[in-house]
């Protein structure tokens, strides 16, 4: 019998595990291995962040040297820039409406996908497919599909008796709803996480609940929902970060329909326009830093409240 | 010993002097390089490069490196990094105000005024062309090919409605449109006479620039302040637009007209394809630049302007209609901008770059060859008067527009990427949508916003 590769611990023994032997690796070697990341971080993350922080206190138009103006960019943002408030309003709207809707829809879609007994893989692929469509192509397609003149959606709505269907992306009242629908259509990536969460719920809990006489709603409310709160928490945090950076879909759709009403003008669009249309790099940097602070605050609020509503399998719920 | 030292000193001195002389001689003999970045490509770039070759022949000491397919965004990034070209060519005039004010392009006033290497710009270029190369007294660009805007009209549609010539005034334009606009049984617009709607046929369609031009409205007062709130012609222009929508498309009801137009414009065909609304006969008249004539002249879809023997439709080109009260002075003029070229900030060889720039802007053969190849209008008086220019009869209107003393671009101010135009287009969109109700306040506010932009971005 050959020598065991596991040096100290025998199977079935209950004694404490012996500590592994520490590898003696020279620091230089470790740093050398880490150097691609360190260099990348310093050049492409740390330096741009420091530079943009400095530039946020300057007037900088790309051509002339930055000129120190103190807090003027920040002051202007809150007191003298109507577009800032339009962008902020639109961004808050999309966050407040889209995040809960995405969570609910992803949960629902994932729940449906736990049901079929046959063709599970096919249905999962089908639901996930829209998430693989490039964002720009999807956004352009949606403006076509929802076109009030020749789009199939309005043709269908008129066919079923709705005489004056909405003008969707062309109507400031409906344009953001068009974007919400676009987001829900491409929910596949979030749905997969929810599906994993749902499949992770032990079946024994449902069986016990069933024996106790719980109906479907009660099983969902008291078993499924608490056990998928870590997934909800995760998608809430990433949703907030994503919604404050919401850009591509809105930029493409707004360009397609000439959104002069600014109903699809979001915070990230404002940063982009300030930087590359007004060439006000200093102001755009200030906008970017405010965006970071807002995102950070929102994330911190969710993190702080998670103790109250997020149940981890090894946490309070099972103690 | 002393003798030996003297000999050594002499030898070293001789070596230094001869070396210096050799170096100086070499620097004179080596060609000086000027780099030119342009957005041109394909055959257009070949014509451009042929002109550069002609320049090099007459200026053997200057080596010109031409790089095509470079847009201004790339040029600006390079200028910012200190690695920009000596000369760059922009696609449009919208940013000239910003290029001049920031110094991205050098002020050429001294070069132009120079007694030895200067340029008599007023005798070489029409006034209309020069208007898009200057901002607040700083001429930082010279013009190349030009873009002229005129009104295209469908001759058959007009004839069917009983019109033998295009409208010349905005009042006639309204009357024509009433007759040319038809609706289907559901009340949707079937054919439109003219569509004064920002967002239609964009990005090169009708906008506040055209509306202002039709009414002779001033963008800025003589002191440089935005005139949107102070020049009553702006309010007159916007009110005309609203009345037009109400009467022509809504039968007296603005909300109905707006709603119909929104649906009509949403269903517009592709401006660049064979199904644009003008080509399919859905719209009888529209205002757009000269280069679209290539599309209308060639039913094979290859945009061949000359000789325009197989046009998509039976069309004509007329100057933009103007207010009847201004017809005697303003009709025949048009919105016009030249393709600007400038010497970059940080140019390593600005003296030679000026020579190259002067040549590119004034070489008659280049202007003619480029115009005959594509659909652009030459920017010099000599080229405009040349018999070597070849263009179809329908194109003549654009040449007449360039020659008109009232043609030109609105004053260019340091407003980023033509943010003054964006401001007015936004207002126009709000006005046509009905969300802007107090026009006077909105115009004043737009003026104040543009003033702020100028203040922030100007010196």
XYZ file of C-alpha atoms in Angstrom:
778
model
C 0.000 0.000 0.000
C 1.398 3.362 -1.015
C 1.939 6.285 1.290
C -1.087 8.548 1.836
C -0.923 11.963 0.273
C -2.777 13.381 3.274
C 0.064 13.642 5.794
C -1.447 14.109 9.188
C -5.193 13.559 9.373
C -6.684 10.098 9.184
C -10.288 9.616 8.123
C -12.672 9.286 10.988
C -10.315 10.654 13.553
C -11.805 13.301 15.704
C -8.631 14.986 16.802
C -7.826 18.539 15.845
C -6.479 19.135 12.369
C -2.797 19.895 12.318
C -1.835 23.177 10.753
C -0.475 23.088 7.234
C 3.163 23.754 6.702
C 3.724 27.371 5.786
C 5.203 27.873 2.374
C 8.128 30.201 2.389
C 7.696 32.355 -0.698
C 9.843 35.440 -1.095
C 7.959 38.749 -1.044
C 9.593 39.787 -4.267
C 8.095 36.776 -5.993
C 4.632 37.525 -4.596
C 4.876 41.139 -5.726
C 6.090 40.048 -9.124
C 3.090 37.758 -9.510
C 0.757 40.533 -8.403
C 2.437 43.204 -10.484
C 0.125 42.991 -13.539
C -2.854 43.655 -11.307
C -1.051 46.284 -9.226
C 0.091 48.125 -12.344
C -3.361 47.893 -13.895
C -4.967 49.143 -10.708
C -2.562 52.051 -10.323
C -2.733 53.107 -13.974
C -6.367 52.483 -14.834
C -8.184 52.883 -11.524
C -6.192 54.715 -8.864
C -4.623 57.380 -11.075
C -7.841 58.232 -13.006
C -9.731 58.445 -9.718
C -7.191 60.772 -8.139
C -6.960 62.819 -11.342
C -10.743 63.120 -11.664
C -11.012 64.096 -7.986
C -8.513 66.883 -8.558
C -10.166 67.890 -11.828
C -13.541 68.129 -10.109
C -12.206 71.300 -8.439
C -10.997 72.778 -11.704
C -12.180 74.271 -14.951
C -10.734 71.895 -17.521
C -11.683 71.739 -21.182
C -9.124 69.205 -22.459
C -7.153 71.797 -24.390
C -6.148 74.316 -21.751
C -4.511 73.401 -18.448
C -6.898 72.768 -15.544
C -7.659 75.969 -13.607
C -8.459 75.675 -9.891
C -11.977 76.942 -9.105
C -12.569 75.342 -5.717
C -16.088 74.090 -5.082
C -17.648 75.993 -7.982
C -18.446 72.838 -9.968
C -20.241 71.283 -7.008
C -22.087 74.507 -6.267
C -23.185 74.833 -9.880
C -24.492 71.277 -9.902
C -26.976 71.902 -7.143
C -27.859 75.527 -7.749
C -27.346 76.376 -11.400
C -27.806 73.340 -13.599
C -31.401 72.451 -14.489
C -30.193 69.460 -16.526
C -28.638 67.987 -13.385
C -32.049 67.854 -11.719
C -33.727 66.468 -14.852
C -31.110 63.714 -14.979
C -31.387 63.081 -11.243
C -35.191 62.899 -11.367
C -35.129 60.450 -14.264
C -32.466 58.322 -12.579
C -34.341 58.145 -9.286
C -37.508 57.250 -11.214
C -35.847 54.402 -13.069
C -34.223 53.141 -9.855
C -37.393 53.221 -7.783
C -39.541 51.611 -10.457
C -37.167 49.241 -12.171
C -35.342 47.644 -9.211
C -38.456 46.255 -7.448
C -39.993 45.319 -10.792
C -36.853 43.499 -11.853
C -36.682 41.631 -8.558
C -40.345 40.652 -8.748
C -40.176 39.674 -12.400
C -36.934 37.727 -12.020
C -38.380 35.849 -9.030
C -41.555 35.098 -10.928
C -39.714 33.978 -14.068
C -37.355 31.798 -12.011
C -40.287 30.318 -10.092
C -42.024 29.417 -13.365
C -38.839 27.720 -14.503
C -38.858 25.453 -11.452
C -42.234 24.074 -12.484
C -41.911 22.197 -15.793
C -41.124 18.546 -15.383
C -39.983 18.164 -18.997
C -37.903 20.425 -21.203
C -36.420 22.349 -18.283
C -33.187 23.082 -20.137
C -35.064 24.313 -23.184
C -37.217 26.744 -21.193
C -34.245 28.040 -19.207
C -32.335 28.692 -22.415
C -35.376 30.371 -23.912
C -35.791 32.704 -20.923
C -32.086 33.470 -20.836
C -31.651 34.182 -24.556
C -32.695 37.894 -24.477
C -29.926 38.563 -21.965
C -27.432 37.532 -24.628
C -28.621 40.103 -27.166
C -26.204 43.077 -27.300
C -27.655 46.066 -25.476
C -27.419 48.423 -28.442
C -29.149 45.986 -30.790
C -31.861 45.285 -28.224
C -32.474 48.998 -27.634
C -32.715 49.726 -31.359
C -35.069 46.799 -31.847
C -37.325 48.003 -29.063
C -37.655 51.470 -30.555
C -38.718 49.756 -33.777
C -41.124 47.325 -32.109
C -42.714 50.148 -30.119
C -42.827 52.625 -33.002
C -46.324 54.152 -32.926
C -46.534 54.312 -36.705
C -45.387 50.899 -37.890
C -44.366 48.997 -34.763
C -46.052 45.610 -34.222
C -46.938 46.365 -30.585
C -49.220 49.283 -31.403
C -50.640 47.430 -34.406
C -51.569 44.632 -32.046
C -52.991 47.002 -29.446
C -55.133 48.661 -32.107
C -56.187 45.256 -33.350
C -57.545 44.324 -29.941
C -59.511 47.532 -29.703
C -57.198 50.062 -28.049
C -57.857 53.048 -30.281
C -55.089 55.361 -29.085
C -52.187 53.271 -27.859
C -49.260 55.122 -26.284
C -46.504 56.627 -28.416
C -43.985 54.866 -26.160
C -40.464 56.190 -26.690
C -41.818 59.283 -28.421
C -43.975 60.268 -25.474
C -42.248 61.675 -22.381
C -44.886 59.990 -20.205
C -44.334 56.545 -21.690
C -40.697 56.568 -22.798
C -39.278 55.360 -19.471
C -41.860 52.591 -19.362
C -40.484 51.465 -22.711
C -37.051 51.272 -21.102
C -38.490 49.348 -18.153
C -40.006 46.797 -20.534
C -36.672 46.545 -22.323
C -35.002 45.829 -18.984
C -37.574 43.218 -18.000
C -37.251 41.501 -21.369
C -33.536 41.044 -20.782
C -33.913 39.840 -17.202
C -32.232 36.485 -17.954
C -28.969 37.109 -16.079
C -30.739 38.115 -12.852
C -33.276 35.330 -13.285
C -30.540 32.689 -13.333
C -29.338 33.842 -9.900
C -32.884 33.668 -8.563
C -33.325 30.249 -10.087
C -30.232 29.032 -8.270
C -31.602 30.552 -5.055
C -34.988 28.898 -5.493
C -33.478 25.503 -6.264
C -31.359 25.843 -3.138
C -34.403 25.910 -0.850
C -34.602 22.465 0.839
C -37.666 20.504 -0.348
C -38.098 19.096 3.137
C -39.232 22.535 4.336
C -42.049 22.582 1.770
C -43.045 19.029 2.700
C -43.176 19.948 6.392
C -45.210 23.059 5.601
C -47.559 21.021 3.464
C -48.104 18.571 6.322
C -48.903 21.541 8.556
C -51.571 22.597 6.034
C -49.792 25.603 4.502
C -51.090 26.722 1.100
C -48.903 27.815 -1.832
C -48.899 31.482 -0.853
C -47.979 30.672 2.741
C -45.181 28.371 1.580
C -43.851 31.158 -0.636
C -44.247 33.868 1.991
C -42.761 31.978 4.932
C -40.273 29.609 3.286
C -39.258 30.699 -0.212
C -39.122 34.444 0.322
C -36.986 34.408 3.512
C -34.604 31.899 2.010
C -34.020 33.903 -1.164
C -33.479 37.204 0.673
C -29.685 36.941 0.176
C -30.340 36.856 -3.568
C -32.755 39.781 -3.298
C -30.161 41.660 -1.276
C -27.491 40.991 -3.876
C -29.656 42.035 -6.811
C -30.814 45.104 -4.877
C -27.262 46.309 -4.369
C -26.162 45.592 -7.929
C -29.457 47.042 -9.196
C -28.835 50.363 -7.452
C -25.302 50.588 -8.761
C -26.522 49.648 -12.245
C -29.449 52.061 -12.265
C -27.275 55.031 -11.312
C -24.989 54.108 -14.178
C -27.899 53.544 -16.572
C -26.704 54.769 -19.953
C -26.527 52.604 -23.065
C -30.197 51.694 -23.464
C -31.342 55.255 -22.812
C -28.668 56.813 -25.013
C -29.501 54.565 -27.959
C -33.271 54.880 -27.588
C -33.085 58.656 -27.105
C -30.923 58.948 -30.214
C -33.302 56.809 -32.234
C -36.367 58.904 -31.446
C -34.692 62.307 -30.968
C -35.676 62.659 -27.330
C -35.820 66.436 -27.135
C -38.074 66.194 -24.086
C -35.135 64.759 -22.093
C -37.392 62.098 -20.643
C -34.607 59.567 -21.223
C -31.832 61.825 -20.010
C -30.187 60.045 -17.088
C -27.370 60.887 -14.723
C -24.731 58.975 -16.687
C -25.903 60.711 -19.883
C -25.404 64.046 -18.155
C -21.863 63.083 -17.174
C -21.153 61.988 -20.751
C -22.634 65.113 -22.351
C -20.832 67.417 -19.921
C -17.537 65.742 -20.744
C -17.805 65.157 -24.461
C -20.304 67.677 -25.792
C -19.696 70.639 -23.542
C -16.033 69.622 -23.082
C -16.306 70.494 -19.387
C -14.101 67.771 -17.953
C -13.874 69.426 -14.547
C -17.624 69.598 -14.181
C -18.071 66.049 -15.502
C -15.549 64.841 -12.907
C -17.516 66.563 -10.149
C -20.708 64.905 -11.429
C -18.955 61.528 -11.401
C -17.838 61.988 -7.797
C -21.316 62.958 -6.666
C -22.585 59.850 -8.447
C -20.094 57.760 -6.504
C -21.165 59.289 -3.184
C -24.882 58.775 -3.931
C -24.311 55.163 -4.963
C -22.192 54.588 -1.884
C -24.847 56.047 0.430
C -27.631 53.966 -1.102
C -25.529 50.823 -0.872
C -24.657 51.585 2.752
C -28.329 52.008 3.643
C -29.110 48.586 2.181
C -26.100 47.054 3.917
C -27.127 48.581 7.250
C -30.688 47.304 6.996
C -29.796 43.827 5.829
C -29.707 42.466 9.400
C -33.419 43.133 9.647
C -34.546 41.331 6.542
C -31.826 39.184 4.984
C -31.777 35.609 6.268
C -28.664 33.571 5.711
C -28.932 29.780 6.019
C -26.380 29.753 8.840
C -27.722 32.898 10.392
C -30.524 33.745 12.780
C -33.244 31.873 10.856
C -31.764 28.479 11.584
C -30.256 29.055 15.018
C 54.915 72.469 -25.516
C 53.020 75.683 -26.035
C 53.153 75.117 -29.756
C 51.673 71.678 -29.382
C 48.874 73.066 -27.194
C 48.131 75.773 -29.732
C 47.913 73.228 -32.516
C 45.594 71.048 -30.439
C 43.346 74.012 -29.586
C 43.182 75.007 -33.230
C 42.345 71.477 -34.259
C 39.543 71.219 -31.717
C 38.149 74.601 -32.711
C 38.252 73.668 -36.347
C 36.466 70.457 -35.580
C 33.716 72.230 -33.647
C 33.224 74.882 -36.316
C 33.161 72.367 -39.150
C 30.818 70.108 -37.197
C 28.474 72.982 -36.512
C 28.546 74.009 -40.135
C 27.831 70.457 -41.205
C 24.930 70.272 -38.741
C 23.469 73.561 -39.937
C 23.818 72.477 -43.500
C 22.068 69.236 -42.733
C 19.168 70.990 -40.975
C 18.634 73.173 -44.026
C 18.718 70.252 -46.387
C 16.402 67.959 -44.418
C 12.733 68.454 -45.374
C 10.525 70.065 -42.763
C 7.492 67.967 -42.002
C 3.874 69.103 -41.717
C 1.242 66.546 -40.691
C -2.336 66.930 -41.881
C -5.184 64.898 -40.389
C -8.464 64.894 -42.269
C -11.746 62.971 -42.144
C -11.468 62.144 -45.859
C -11.222 58.615 -47.171
C -11.292 56.682 -50.442
C -11.455 58.730 -53.632
C -11.933 61.937 -51.671
C -8.657 61.362 -49.849
C -6.939 60.535 -53.142
C -7.956 63.941 -54.546
C -6.777 65.611 -51.335
C -3.446 63.760 -51.446
C -2.936 64.632 -55.115
C -3.213 68.297 -54.165
C -0.697 67.775 -51.376
C 1.665 66.180 -53.893
C 1.339 69.294 -56.059
C 2.220 71.418 -53.061
C 5.279 69.332 -52.278
C 6.455 69.740 -55.861
C 6.485 73.498 -55.551
C 7.782 73.400 -51.965
C 10.505 70.723 -51.990
C 11.688 71.720 -48.529
C 8.346 70.817 -46.961
C 7.255 67.230 -46.537
C 3.504 66.869 -45.932
C 2.251 63.741 -44.196
C -1.456 63.265 -44.886
C -3.513 60.965 -42.693
C -7.156 60.320 -43.634
C -10.201 58.969 -41.785
C -9.442 60.962 -38.634
C -12.370 62.751 -37.044
C -12.019 65.805 -34.850
C -12.585 63.853 -31.633
C -9.394 61.931 -32.310
C -7.564 65.068 -33.344
C -8.655 66.850 -30.160
C -7.495 63.967 -27.991
C -4.113 64.061 -29.712
C -3.870 67.848 -29.465
C -4.610 67.527 -25.756
C -1.899 64.906 -25.373
C 0.607 67.056 -27.246
C 0.811 64.607 -30.120
C -1.643 66.283 -32.465
C -1.143 67.069 -36.145
C 0.010 70.433 -37.448
C -3.259 70.808 -39.361
C -6.607 69.179 -38.717
C -9.812 69.302 -40.728
C -13.213 69.229 -39.019
C -16.411 67.921 -40.550
C -18.603 70.899 -39.728
C -18.473 74.436 -38.465
C -20.420 73.860 -35.243
C -17.343 73.596 -33.037
C -15.295 76.397 -34.544
C -16.278 78.781 -31.729
C -14.910 76.351 -29.205
C -11.761 75.566 -31.193
C -10.997 79.278 -31.468
C -11.736 80.188 -27.856
C -9.780 77.348 -26.287
C -6.863 77.710 -28.649
C -7.259 74.125 -29.890
C -6.780 75.849 -33.239
C -4.364 78.747 -33.349
C -5.511 82.303 -34.043
C -4.700 82.995 -37.696
C -5.345 86.732 -37.655
C -1.618 87.581 -37.626
C -0.814 85.107 -40.394
C -3.641 86.474 -42.539
C -2.589 90.080 -41.972
C 1.106 89.405 -42.612
C 2.584 91.523 -45.417
C 4.878 88.726 -46.538
C 2.938 85.497 -46.097
C -0.596 86.849 -45.529
C -3.838 86.092 -47.320
C -6.462 88.501 -48.631
C -9.350 86.344 -47.421
C -12.060 88.795 -48.463
C -11.016 88.723 -52.087
C -10.522 84.957 -52.160
C -13.590 83.637 -50.319
C -17.229 84.751 -50.482
C -18.419 86.427 -47.264
C -20.878 83.584 -46.672
C -18.010 81.090 -46.580
C -15.903 83.133 -44.214
C -18.692 83.392 -41.638
C -18.072 79.842 -40.459
C -14.358 80.256 -39.804
C -14.390 83.032 -37.208
C -15.491 83.395 -33.592
C -15.557 86.647 -31.662
C -13.009 88.237 -33.985
C -10.643 85.279 -33.812
C -10.325 83.576 -37.185
C -8.792 80.245 -36.306
C -9.786 78.378 -39.460
C -9.741 78.589 -43.222
C -12.570 77.071 -45.266
C -12.492 74.069 -47.533
C -15.554 72.514 -49.154
C -18.904 73.922 -48.207
C -22.309 72.680 -47.092
C -25.307 74.634 -48.338
C -28.893 74.172 -47.269
C -31.785 74.639 -49.663
C -35.371 73.545 -50.152
C -35.985 70.443 -52.250
C -39.429 70.171 -53.796
C -41.245 67.428 -55.644
C -42.202 68.996 -58.971
C -44.884 66.413 -59.761
C -46.631 66.818 -56.428
C -46.580 70.591 -56.723
C -47.850 70.451 -60.304
C -50.669 68.117 -59.291
C -51.734 70.643 -56.680
C -51.627 73.401 -59.312
C -48.306 75.028 -58.447
C -45.833 75.791 -61.189
C -43.048 77.184 -59.030
C -41.819 76.585 -55.492
C -42.908 78.825 -52.599
C -40.660 81.784 -51.938
C -42.163 83.064 -48.696
C -43.231 81.373 -45.473
C -46.761 82.588 -46.136
C -46.744 80.799 -49.497
C -45.211 77.752 -47.847
C -48.218 77.526 -45.519
C -50.668 77.940 -48.395
C -48.885 75.318 -50.514
C -48.773 72.881 -47.617
C -52.470 73.202 -46.915
C -53.158 72.100 -50.473
C -50.509 69.386 -50.582
C -51.302 67.747 -47.236
C -53.738 64.839 -47.397
C -55.165 62.460 -44.794
C -56.350 58.864 -44.904
C -59.768 57.710 -43.779
C -58.541 57.264 -40.191
C -57.314 60.847 -40.105
C -53.630 59.998 -40.359
C -51.376 62.151 -42.535
C -50.989 60.515 -45.929
C -48.851 63.151 -47.628
C -47.413 66.276 -46.088
C -46.661 69.491 -47.924
C -43.952 70.628 -45.553
C -43.133 69.486 -42.017
C -41.765 72.191 -39.707
C -41.066 69.720 -36.930
C -37.734 69.387 -35.150
C -36.798 65.728 -35.012
C -38.190 64.950 -38.449
C -35.655 63.677 -40.948
C -32.941 64.103 -38.329
C -30.054 64.479 -37.699
C -29.879 66.742 -40.724
C -33.495 67.755 -40.925
C -35.464 70.846 -40.039
C -34.492 72.627 -36.840
C -34.333 75.957 -35.085
C -31.515 77.057 -37.396
C -33.794 76.774 -40.429
C -36.726 78.353 -38.656
C -34.592 81.299 -37.562
C -33.156 81.675 -41.036
C -36.605 81.765 -42.648
C -37.580 84.634 -40.396
C -34.255 86.471 -40.493
C -33.932 86.138 -36.710
C -30.642 87.092 -35.101
C -28.802 84.629 -32.898
C -26.708 87.193 -31.124
C -26.847 90.941 -30.601
C -23.852 93.024 -31.719
C -22.372 92.803 -28.199
C -22.394 89.003 -28.365
C -25.352 88.397 -26.054
C -27.896 85.764 -27.187
C -30.814 87.488 -28.894
C -33.472 84.778 -28.584
C -35.431 86.699 -25.994
C -34.803 90.149 -27.413
C -35.257 89.700 -31.176
C -39.044 89.534 -31.739
C -38.494 87.565 -34.939
C -37.791 84.446 -32.880
C -41.198 84.609 -31.237
C -42.733 85.286 -34.645
C -40.975 82.221 -36.082
C -42.060 79.904 -33.280
C -45.630 81.200 -33.406
C -45.704 80.577 -37.144
C -44.586 76.991 -36.518
C -47.409 76.433 -34.041
C -50.008 78.009 -36.312
C -48.738 75.880 -39.175
C -49.165 72.675 -37.142
C -52.618 73.811 -36.020
C -53.934 74.854 -39.418
C -52.254 72.471 -41.831
C -52.299 69.269 -39.820
C -54.925 69.780 -37.124
C -57.699 71.545 -39.032
C -57.616 74.320 -36.420
C -56.798 72.026 -33.482
C -53.171 72.176 -32.314
C -53.361 69.032 -30.169
C -54.748 67.027 -33.075
C -52.159 68.412 -35.489
C -49.341 67.671 -33.074
C -50.557 64.145 -32.470
C -50.893 63.452 -36.198
C -47.439 64.841 -36.873
C -45.877 62.836 -34.086
C -47.216 59.657 -35.622
C -46.285 60.735 -39.146
C -42.706 61.617 -38.215
C -42.340 58.405 -36.191
C -43.046 56.448 -39.357
C -40.543 58.375 -41.469
C -38.402 56.376 -43.871
C -34.646 56.209 -43.674
C -33.153 59.507 -44.760
C -30.123 57.732 -46.181
C -31.958 54.894 -47.868
C -34.249 54.751 -50.860
C -37.337 55.127 -48.718
C -36.895 58.615 -47.300
C -40.197 60.481 -47.162
C -39.114 62.853 -49.911
C -38.141 60.020 -52.225
C -41.335 58.080 -51.616
C -43.507 61.154 -52.130
C -44.804 61.314 -48.576
C -43.416 64.815 -48.166
C -43.502 67.317 -51.002
C -40.941 69.826 -49.736
C -38.131 69.730 -47.238
C -35.095 71.701 -46.267
C -31.818 69.841 -46.268
C -28.182 70.162 -47.388
C -26.889 69.942 -50.948
C -25.318 66.517 -50.608
C -28.722 64.822 -50.492
C -29.089 65.698 -54.176
C -26.727 62.802 -54.882
C -29.277 60.390 -53.427
C -32.206 61.906 -55.297
C -30.318 62.075 -58.613
C -29.342 58.419 -58.723
C -32.038 55.769 -58.668
C -29.373 53.043 -58.485
C -28.641 54.072 -54.908
C -24.998 54.980 -55.590
C -25.400 58.695 -54.864
C -23.967 59.784 -58.210
C -24.838 63.438 -58.666
C -23.577 63.898 -62.195
C -25.248 63.924 -64.627
C -28.497 63.339 -62.720
C -30.070 61.536 -65.663
C -31.848 58.897 -63.610
C -33.358 60.681 -60.669
C -35.538 58.932 -58.119
C -38.125 61.626 -58.430
C -38.793 64.702 -60.473
C -37.384 67.269 -58.089
C -36.122 70.818 -57.986
C -34.132 72.901 -55.532
C -35.050 76.400 -54.404
C -33.735 78.733 -51.746
C -35.356 78.477 -48.318
C -38.592 80.508 -48.195
C -38.385 83.689 -46.153
C -40.762 86.072 -44.488
C -42.701 87.993 -47.191
C -41.661 91.329 -45.716
C -37.989 90.364 -46.179
C -38.271 88.755 -49.575
C -36.492 91.522 -51.468
C -33.403 91.323 -49.275
C -33.294 87.751 -47.939
C -34.762 85.457 -50.573
C -32.055 83.599 -52.411
C -29.829 83.346 -49.368
C -29.309 80.146 -47.420
C -27.829 78.571 -44.370
C -24.300 77.766 -45.195
C -21.184 76.423 -43.531
C -17.703 75.609 -44.733
C -15.595 72.664 -43.717
C -13.046 74.352 -41.453
C -9.328 73.585 -41.236
C -6.972 74.938 -38.615
C -3.457 74.807 -37.233
C -3.386 72.837 -34.019
C -2.210 74.060 -30.673
C 1.283 72.700 -30.136
C 2.029 72.458 -33.871
C 5.717 71.704 -34.186
C 5.989 73.568 -37.446
C 3.394 76.375 -37.531
C 5.221 78.453 -40.123
C 5.206 75.728 -42.744
C 1.756 74.580 -41.589
C 0.444 78.017 -42.541
C 1.858 77.602 -46.038
C 0.196 74.212 -46.377
C -3.093 75.480 -44.945
C -3.139 78.440 -47.326
C -2.558 76.135 -50.264
C -5.267 73.648 -49.274
C -7.795 76.433 -48.815
C -7.013 78.294 -52.004
C -5.930 75.711 -54.586
C -8.553 76.036 -57.304
C -7.853 72.630 -58.811
C -8.363 70.892 -55.470
C -11.635 72.745 -54.935
C -12.899 71.856 -58.398
C -11.721 68.239 -58.377
C -13.270 67.650 -54.960
C -16.540 69.265 -55.977
C -16.748 67.382 -59.278
C -16.033 64.095 -57.503
C -18.618 64.480 -54.773
C -21.427 66.815 -53.951
C -19.635 69.628 -52.163
C -19.603 73.269 -53.154
C -16.201 74.955 -53.637
C -15.243 77.561 -51.066
C -13.252 80.029 -53.197
C -14.516 82.650 -55.620
C -12.113 81.442 -58.301
C -13.343 77.855 -58.088
C -16.984 78.922 -57.947
C -16.523 80.904 -61.158
C -14.596 78.163 -62.936
C -15.925 76.642 -66.123
C -14.361 73.340 -65.142
C -17.029 72.753 -62.526
C -19.455 70.055 -63.570
C -22.856 69.780 -61.952
C -26.446 69.162 -63.018
C -28.803 72.062 -63.613
C -30.789 71.258 -60.485
C -27.668 71.970 -58.460
C -27.229 75.542 -59.613
C -29.421 76.907 -56.836
C -26.777 75.953 -54.288
C -24.119 77.941 -56.131
C -26.461 80.923 -56.255
C -27.029 80.608 -52.509
C -23.283 80.735 -51.846
C -23.004 83.909 -53.909
C -25.831 85.633 -52.021
C -24.556 88.285 -49.605
C -26.996 87.236 -46.861
C -25.999 83.573 -46.871
C -23.878 82.244 -44.060
C -23.706 80.646 -40.674
C -24.950 82.191 -37.457
C -22.193 83.816 -35.384
C -20.043 81.133 -33.831
C -19.606 81.469 -30.103
C -17.611 79.366 -27.640
C -20.474 77.037 -26.812
C -18.968 73.560 -26.824
C -20.450 71.308 -29.455
C -22.891 73.898 -30.871
C -24.838 73.903 -27.619
C -26.618 77.113 -28.649
C -28.295 75.189 -31.477
C -29.118 72.343 -29.089
C -30.692 74.808 -26.649
C -32.996 76.253 -29.316
C -33.866 72.836 -30.774
C -34.850 71.694 -27.281
C -37.065 74.739 -26.918
C -38.596 74.112 -30.323
C -39.311 70.502 -29.386
C -41.004 71.556 -26.158
C -42.980 74.203 -28.030
C -44.206 71.843 -30.760
C -45.068 69.216 -28.132
C -47.109 71.750 -26.180
C -45.055 71.412 -23.006
C -43.675 74.944 -23.419
C -46.578 77.330 -23.048
C -44.967 80.672 -22.253
C -42.872 81.291 -25.331
C -41.510 84.644 -24.231
C -40.181 83.249 -20.944
C -38.801 80.166 -22.674
C -36.912 82.243 -25.257
C -35.499 84.509 -22.552
C -34.497 81.474 -20.517
C -32.831 79.839 -23.542
C -30.881 83.044 -24.121
C -29.817 83.135 -20.476
C -28.703 79.498 -20.640
C -26.598 80.129 -23.736
C -25.115 83.244 -22.104
C -24.070 81.068 -19.165
C -22.468 78.520 -21.479
C -20.508 81.267 -23.222
C -19.461 82.745 -19.900
C -18.281 79.366 -18.635
C -16.496 78.350 -21.783
C -15.279 81.693 -23.023
C -12.157 83.384 -21.921
